[in-house]
Amino acid sequence: TTTSPVGSTAWKITNTDGTIYIFDLRELNPTTEQIVNGTSGGNVIVPGAGRSGHPNVSSPTWFLTKIISPTGDSVILNYQSYTAAIEYFRGETNYTQQSGLQLTCPGGPAVNPPANTSNYELQQINGYRLQSIVSRNGTVQFKTGSNRCDLLGDNFLSEIDVSDNTGKLIKKVSMVYNYLSGNTLYATSQVNCSTEAEPSIGYVDVTMPSLQRRLMLMEVDEINTISGQVDNSYKMNYQISSGLPSRFSPQQDTWGYY
């Protein structure tokens, strides 16, 4: 496979059989690191004497937008832009002083141990989600549902519709989700996050409800395009008795992962 850059805004890949793949949509994700000292207001951590990192803009993803066959047929992939913010807990450093020992500098007075620090990273996602795939044979549409309450600013995939080249709907697939919080599953209709603020690097609330939630795919339904009834349903079951902690939790699983 031969790859070649097209200017600085796209990539074109030509396969050995002559098929051309064009990537001309780029995702930009600025990240900012924040080290904070001390606490204020219980579980709310605000910037202390630690340093604030400057945003680092990374471009990890190029999106495929067009495929051209050797005969000239093409497939177009269309995307919808969105923005979301997600905060990661990178780690913490705690200092303790052994009983009976005093920290001192040579020739100087006793000093206290350094302040405990916590390290967070905020990633601002300026992304794209696949909206449709169009060819001479028809169109596949990817429809979004409500706002995600575990990743504020994003939406979950709710439906996939397949139409022929006349626009007639020939297949429809619907997805059903729950939110897992602790060891309890909640229907998406039971969770309202419309008043919840997106994470901010300058004000880290470790009790944010979104940190406790995970979006779980529960059911995939094939819908009859004429009657609107479910023809086939595929259901997922999860082992949730132990639950899952907050994404900022320092707990470790059996394999040692946080």
mmCIF file of C-alpha atoms in Angstrom:
data_model
loop_
_atom_site.group_PDB
_atom_site.id
_atom_site.type_symbol
_atom_site.label_atom_id
_atom_site.label_comp_id
_atom_site.label_asym_id
_atom_site.label_seq_id
_atom_site.Cartn_x
_atom_site.Cartn_y
_atom_site.Cartn_z
ATOM 1 C CA THR A 1 0.000 0.000 0.000
ATOM 2 C CA THR A 2 1.321 3.419 -0.937
ATOM 3 C CA THR A 3 0.467 6.462 1.129
ATOM 4 C CA SER A 4 0.972 10.067 0.152
ATOM 5 C CA PRO A 5 0.085 13.338 1.944
ATOM 6 C CA VAL A 6 -2.228 15.743 0.138
ATOM 7 C CA GLY A 7 -1.004 19.162 1.262
ATOM 8 C CA SER A 8 -1.220 19.460 5.030
ATOM 9 C CA THR A 9 -4.961 18.914 5.425
ATOM 10 C CA ALA A 10 -5.603 15.432 4.016
ATOM 11 C CA TRP A 11 -4.177 12.008 3.245
ATOM 12 C CA LYS A 12 -4.702 9.878 0.145
ATOM 13 C CA ILE A 13 -3.951 6.168 0.233
ATOM 14 C CA THR A 14 -3.864 4.236 -3.043
ATOM 15 C CA ASN A 15 -4.064 0.464 -2.711
ATOM 16 C CA THR A 16 -2.239 -1.925 -5.044
ATOM 17 C CA ASP A 17 -5.527 -2.681 -6.842
ATOM 18 C CA GLY A 18 -6.091 1.027 -7.565
ATOM 19 C CA THR A 19 -8.677 1.690 -4.835
ATOM 20 C CA ILE A 20 -8.241 5.185 -3.376
ATOM 21 C CA TYR A 21 -8.976 6.102 0.238
ATOM 22 C CA ILE A 22 -9.167 9.779 1.176
ATOM 23 C CA PHE A 23 -8.859 11.032 4.761
ATOM 24 C CA ASP A 24 -9.483 14.788 4.929
ATOM 25 C CA LEU A 25 -11.174 15.252 8.302
ATOM 26 C CA ARG A 26 -8.951 15.648 11.343
ATOM 27 C CA GLU A 27 -9.831 15.492 15.017
ATOM 28 C CA LEU A 28 -8.139 17.975 17.374
ATOM 29 C CA ASN A 29 -8.017 17.218 21.091
ATOM 30 C CA PRO A 30 -6.427 19.868 23.341
ATOM 31 C CA THR A 31 -5.315 18.466 26.710
ATOM 32 C CA THR A 32 -4.382 20.401 29.841
ATOM 33 C CA GLU A 33 -2.618 18.981 32.870
ATOM 34 C CA GLN A 34 -3.266 20.340 36.342
ATOM 35 C CA ILE A 35 -1.413 19.533 39.546
ATOM 36 C CA VAL A 36 -3.308 20.725 42.605
ATOM 37 C CA ASN A 37 -2.361 20.966 46.269
ATOM 38 C CA GLY A 38 -4.712 20.822 49.215
ATOM 39 C CA THR A 39 -8.485 20.657 49.345
ATOM 40 C CA SER A 40 -11.301 23.080 49.850
ATOM 41 C CA GLY A 41 -14.955 22.397 50.445
ATOM 42 C CA GLY A 42 -14.709 18.674 51.148
ATOM 43 C CA ASN A 43 -14.238 16.711 47.959
ATOM 44 C CA VAL A 44 -13.835 19.742 45.729
ATOM 45 C CA ILE A 45 -10.201 20.330 44.761
ATOM 46 C CA VAL A 46 -9.131 23.763 43.587
ATOM 47 C CA PRO A 47 -5.740 24.832 42.186
ATOM 48 C CA GLY A 48 -3.191 25.373 44.909
ATOM 49 C CA ALA A 49 0.507 26.121 44.705
ATOM 50 C CA GLY A 50 1.026 23.467 42.047
ATOM 51 C CA ARG A 51 1.600 24.260 38.403
ATOM 52 C CA SER A 52 -1.020 24.383 35.671
ATOM 53 C CA GLY A 53 -0.014 22.839 32.370
ATOM 54 C CA HIS A 54 -0.512 24.650 29.107
ATOM 55 C CA PRO A 55 -2.942 23.096 26.613
ATOM 56 C CA ASN A 56 -1.288 20.572 24.339
ATOM 57 C CA VAL A 57 -3.172 20.130 21.063
ATOM 58 C CA SER A 58 -2.908 16.634 19.656
ATOM 59 C CA SER A 59 -4.359 15.273 16.431
ATOM 60 C CA PRO A 60 -4.598 11.529 16.938
ATOM 61 C CA THR A 61 -7.301 10.724 14.382
ATOM 62 C CA TRP A 62 -7.846 11.163 10.663
ATOM 63 C CA PHE A 63 -11.317 10.198 9.405
ATOM 64 C CA LEU A 64 -12.001 8.321 6.186
ATOM 65 C CA THR A 65 -14.302 10.480 4.038
ATOM 66 C CA LYS A 66 -14.258 8.899 0.570
ATOM 67 C CA ILE A 67 -13.470 5.603 -1.164
ATOM 68 C CA ILE A 68 -13.022 5.539 -4.938
ATOM 69 C CA SER A 69 -12.927 2.203 -6.782
ATOM 70 C CA PRO A 70 -10.772 1.577 -9.865
ATOM 71 C CA THR A 71 -13.957 1.776 -11.964
ATOM 72 C CA GLY A 72 -14.841 5.226 -10.629
ATOM 73 C CA ASP A 73 -17.591 4.238 -8.161
ATOM 74 C CA SER A 74 -17.374 6.096 -4.871
ATOM 75 C CA VAL A 75 -18.531 5.736 -1.284
ATOM 76 C CA ILE A 76 -18.957 8.953 0.730
ATOM 77 C CA LEU A 77 -18.748 9.012 4.515
ATOM 78 C CA ASN A 78 -20.389 12.004 6.212
ATOM 79 C CA TYR A 79 -19.719 13.072 9.785
ATOM 80 C CA GLN A 80 -21.304 15.262 12.456
ATOM 81 C CA SER A 81 -19.067 17.409 14.660
ATOM 82 C CA TYR A 82 -19.379 17.509 18.437
ATOM 83 C CA THR A 83 -17.460 18.712 21.464
ATOM 84 C CA ALA A 84 -17.125 17.046 24.835
ATOM 85 C CA ALA A 85 -14.868 17.273 27.872
ATOM 86 C CA ILE A 86 -13.516 14.401 29.921
ATOM 87 C CA GLU A 87 -11.231 14.541 32.914
ATOM 88 C CA TYR A 88 -8.738 11.873 33.883
ATOM 89 C CA PHE A 89 -7.232 11.234 37.279
ATOM 90 C CA ARG A 90 -3.527 10.767 36.565
ATOM 91 C CA GLY A 91 -2.357 9.983 40.082
ATOM 92 C CA GLU A 92 -1.474 11.418 43.441
ATOM 93 C CA THR A 93 1.584 11.847 45.644
ATOM 94 C CA ASN A 94 1.273 11.693 49.423
ATOM 95 C CA TYR A 95 4.020 12.503 51.917
ATOM 96 C CA THR A 96 4.135 11.172 55.469
ATOM 97 C CA GLN A 97 6.558 11.894 58.284
ATOM 98 C CA GLN A 98 7.779 8.978 60.360
ATOM 99 C CA SER A 99 7.040 9.313 64.041
ATOM 100 C CA GLY A 100 9.999 10.628 66.002
ATOM 101 C CA LEU A 101 11.815 12.019 62.970
ATOM 102 C CA GLN A 102 11.974 15.686 62.032
ATOM 103 C CA LEU A 103 12.728 17.020 58.559
ATOM 104 C CA THR A 104 15.503 19.595 58.642
ATOM 105 C CA CYS A 105 17.803 21.362 56.248
ATOM 106 C CA PRO A 106 21.511 21.493 57.151
ATOM 107 C CA GLY A 107 21.975 24.373 59.540
ATOM 108 C CA GLY A 108 18.337 25.386 59.275
ATOM 109 C CA PRO A 109 15.090 24.983 61.194
ATOM 110 C CA ALA A 110 12.775 21.996 60.999
ATOM 111 C CA VAL A 111 10.518 21.891 57.941
ATOM 112 C CA ASN A 112 7.192 20.274 57.259
ATOM 113 C CA PRO A 113 6.777 17.521 54.651
ATOM 114 C CA PRO A 114 5.819 18.708 51.158
ATOM 115 C CA ALA A 115 2.111 19.129 50.484
ATOM 116 C CA ASN A 116 0.207 16.195 49.017
ATOM 117 C CA THR A 117 -0.558 16.640 45.325
ATOM 118 C CA SER A 118 -3.103 15.261 42.876
ATOM 119 C CA ASN A 119 -2.625 15.230 39.118
ATOM 120 C CA TYR A 120 -5.530 15.608 36.671
ATOM 121 C CA GLU A 121 -5.744 15.878 32.915
ATOM 122 C CA LEU A 122 -8.614 17.528 31.054
ATOM 123 C CA GLN A 123 -9.169 16.516 27.445
ATOM 124 C CA GLN A 124 -11.390 18.692 25.268
ATOM 125 C CA ILE A 125 -12.695 16.497 22.454
ATOM 126 C CA ASN A 126 -13.400 18.313 19.195
ATOM 127 C CA GLY A 127 -14.516 15.205 17.413
ATOM 128 C CA TYR A 128 -16.651 13.779 14.657
ATOM 129 C CA ARG A 129 -19.163 10.971 14.734
ATOM 130 C CA LEU A 130 -20.187 9.013 11.638
ATOM 131 C CA GLN A 131 -23.545 10.278 10.371
ATOM 132 C CA SER A 132 -24.080 8.468 7.048
ATOM 133 C CA ILE A 133 -22.466 6.299 4.381
ATOM 134 C CA VAL A 134 -23.667 6.987 0.833
ATOM 135 C CA SER A 135 -23.090 4.874 -2.286
ATOM 136 C CA ARG A 136 -24.913 4.321 -5.574
ATOM 137 C CA ASN A 137 -26.695 1.357 -3.946
ATOM 138 C CA GLY A 138 -28.159 3.310 -1.045
ATOM 139 C CA THR A 139 -27.499 5.014 2.280
ATOM 140 C CA VAL A 140 -26.742 3.925 5.825
ATOM 141 C CA GLN A 141 -27.713 6.512 8.463
ATOM 142 C CA PHE A 142 -26.453 6.572 12.045
ATOM 143 C CA LYS A 143 -28.847 8.432 14.351
ATOM 144 C CA THR A 144 -27.954 9.759 17.791
ATOM 145 C CA GLY A 145 -30.103 9.716 20.907
ATOM 146 C CA SER A 146 -30.012 11.808 24.053
ATOM 147 C CA ASN A 147 -26.983 13.452 25.622
ATOM 148 C CA ARG A 148 -24.668 11.028 27.356
ATOM 149 C CA CYS A 149 -24.655 11.478 31.119
ATOM 150 C CA ASP A 150 -21.328 9.727 31.565
ATOM 151 C CA LEU A 151 -19.489 11.766 28.913
ATOM 152 C CA LEU A 152 -21.021 15.228 28.973
ATOM 153 C CA GLY A 153 -21.349 16.843 25.552
ATOM 154 C CA ASP A 154 -21.542 13.574 23.613
ATOM 155 C CA ASN A 155 -24.575 11.560 22.441
ATOM 156 C CA PHE A 156 -25.116 7.839 22.202
ATOM 157 C CA LEU A 157 -25.923 5.945 18.997
ATOM 158 C CA SER A 158 -29.631 5.112 19.060
ATOM 159 C CA GLU A 159 -30.512 3.808 15.587
ATOM 160 C CA ILE A 160 -29.068 2.597 12.275
ATOM 161 C CA ASP A 161 -31.238 2.894 9.153
ATOM 162 C CA VAL A 162 -30.442 1.321 5.777
ATOM 163 C CA SER A 163 -32.179 2.662 2.649
ATOM 164 C CA ASP A 164 -31.905 1.646 -1.003
ATOM 165 C CA ASN A 165 -31.055 4.060 -3.827
ATOM 166 C CA THR A 166 -34.714 5.131 -4.099
ATOM 167 C CA GLY A 167 -34.786 6.177 -0.432
ATOM 168 C CA LYS A 168 -36.920 3.217 0.670
ATOM 169 C CA LEU A 169 -36.106 2.005 4.194
ATOM 170 C CA ILE A 170 -35.070 -1.654 3.985
ATOM 171 C CA LYS A 171 -33.534 -2.263 7.423
ATOM 172 C CA LYS A 172 -33.697 -0.625 10.838
ATOM 173 C CA VAL A 173 -31.723 -1.440 13.984
ATOM 174 C CA SER A 174 -32.369 0.179 17.353
ATOM 175 C CA MET A 175 -30.197 0.233 20.494
ATOM 176 C CA VAL A 176 -31.321 0.293 24.125
ATOM 177 C CA TYR A 177 -29.015 1.495 26.904
ATOM 178 C CA ASN A 178 -28.893 1.703 30.682
ATOM 179 C CA TYR A 179 -26.571 3.607 32.994
ATOM 180 C CA LEU A 180 -24.625 1.639 35.556
ATOM 181 C CA SER A 181 -24.028 3.588 38.760
ATOM 182 C CA GLY A 182 -22.455 1.589 41.569
ATOM 183 C CA ASN A 183 -24.113 -1.804 41.202
ATOM 184 C CA THR A 184 -27.476 -0.530 39.938
ATOM 185 C CA LEU A 185 -28.716 -0.146 36.373
ATOM 186 C CA TYR A 186 -30.945 2.817 35.473
ATOM 187 C CA ALA A 187 -32.921 3.387 32.276
ATOM 188 C CA THR A 188 -31.707 6.423 30.323
ATOM 189 C CA SER A 189 -35.094 8.043 30.969
ATOM 190 C CA GLN A 190 -34.372 7.902 34.721
ATOM 191 C CA VAL A 191 -31.158 9.926 34.457
ATOM 192 C CA ASN A 192 -31.271 13.681 33.846
ATOM 193 C CA CYS A 193 -27.929 15.444 33.490
ATOM 194 C CA SER A 194 -29.166 18.595 31.740
ATOM 195 C CA THR A 195 -28.081 20.824 34.642
ATOM 196 C CA GLU A 196 -24.672 19.195 35.176
ATOM 197 C CA ALA A 197 -21.650 21.250 34.134
ATOM 198 C CA GLU A 198 -18.860 19.826 32.023
ATOM 199 C CA PRO A 199 -15.521 19.235 33.795
ATOM 200 C CA SER A 200 -13.126 22.148 34.152
ATOM 201 C CA ILE A 201 -9.403 21.927 34.823
ATOM 202 C CA GLY A 202 -9.579 24.763 37.326
ATOM 203 C CA TYR A 203 -12.263 23.178 39.483
ATOM 204 C CA VAL A 204 -12.207 19.404 39.924
ATOM 205 C CA ASP A 205 -15.214 17.977 41.739
ATOM 206 C CA VAL A 206 -14.446 14.337 42.501
ATOM 207 C CA THR A 207 -18.109 13.710 43.353
ATOM 208 C CA MET A 208 -19.445 14.711 39.920
ATOM 209 C CA PRO A 209 -22.343 12.309 39.160
ATOM 210 C CA SER A 210 -20.997 11.681 35.648
ATOM 211 C CA LEU A 211 -17.892 10.061 37.188
ATOM 212 C CA GLN A 212 -20.102 7.401 38.768
ATOM 213 C CA ARG A 213 -21.932 6.419 35.560
ATOM 214 C CA ARG A 214 -21.136 4.036 32.705
ATOM 215 C CA LEU A 215 -23.294 3.763 29.604
ATOM 216 C CA MET A 216 -24.157 0.084 29.072
ATOM 217 C CA LEU A 217 -25.574 -1.405 25.856
ATOM 218 C CA MET A 218 -28.487 -3.596 26.959
ATOM 219 C CA GLU A 219 -30.336 -4.519 23.792
ATOM 220 C CA VAL A 220 -30.039 -4.468 19.989
ATOM 221 C CA ASP A 221 -33.382 -4.737 18.177
ATOM 222 C CA GLU A 222 -34.100 -5.409 14.514
ATOM 223 C CA ILE A 223 -37.236 -3.397 13.693
ATOM 224 C CA ASN A 224 -39.730 -4.452 11.013
ATOM 225 C CA THR A 225 -39.738 -1.575 8.509
ATOM 226 C CA ILE A 226 -43.459 -2.068 7.755
ATOM 227 C CA SER A 227 -45.088 -2.840 11.120
ATOM 228 C CA GLY A 228 -42.569 -1.057 13.335
ATOM 229 C CA GLN A 229 -42.492 -4.090 15.620
ATOM 230 C CA VAL A 230 -39.373 -5.866 16.865
ATOM 231 C CA ASP A 231 -38.501 -8.855 14.661
ATOM 232 C CA ASN A 232 -35.354 -9.960 16.497
ATOM 233 C CA SER A 233 -33.847 -8.834 19.768
ATOM 234 C CA TYR A 234 -30.379 -9.432 21.177
ATOM 235 C CA LYS A 235 -30.027 -8.758 24.903
ATOM 236 C CA MET A 236 -26.901 -8.268 26.994
ATOM 237 C CA ASN A 237 -26.527 -9.307 30.620
ATOM 238 C CA TYR A 238 -23.743 -8.029 32.854
ATOM 239 C CA GLN A 239 -22.232 -9.174 36.135
ATOM 240 C CA ILE A 240 -22.772 -6.045 38.217
ATOM 241 C CA SER A 241 -23.052 -7.353 41.772
ATOM 242 C CA SER A 242 -19.698 -5.817 42.734
ATOM 243 C CA GLY A 243 -20.464 -2.590 40.878
ATOM 244 C CA LEU A 244 -17.915 -0.127 39.565
ATOM 245 C CA PRO A 245 -16.368 2.749 41.540
ATOM 246 C CA SER A 246 -15.970 6.365 40.456
ATOM 247 C CA ARG A 247 -13.531 6.846 37.581
ATOM 248 C CA PHE A 248 -11.429 8.918 40.020
ATOM 249 C CA SER A 249 -11.294 6.054 42.516
ATOM 250 C CA PRO A 250 -7.840 4.708 43.502
ATOM 251 C CA GLN A 251 -9.271 1.187 43.867
ATOM 252 C CA GLN A 252 -7.567 -1.598 41.923
ATOM 253 C CA ASP A 253 -9.038 -4.651 40.273
ATOM 254 C CA THR A 254 -7.729 -8.233 40.488
ATOM 255 C CA TRP A 255 -5.057 -7.538 37.859
ATOM 256 C CA GLY A 256 -3.823 -4.367 39.533
ATOM 257 C CA TYR A 257 -5.470 -1.843 37.196
ATOM 258 C CA TYR A 258 -7.051 1.334 38.591
#
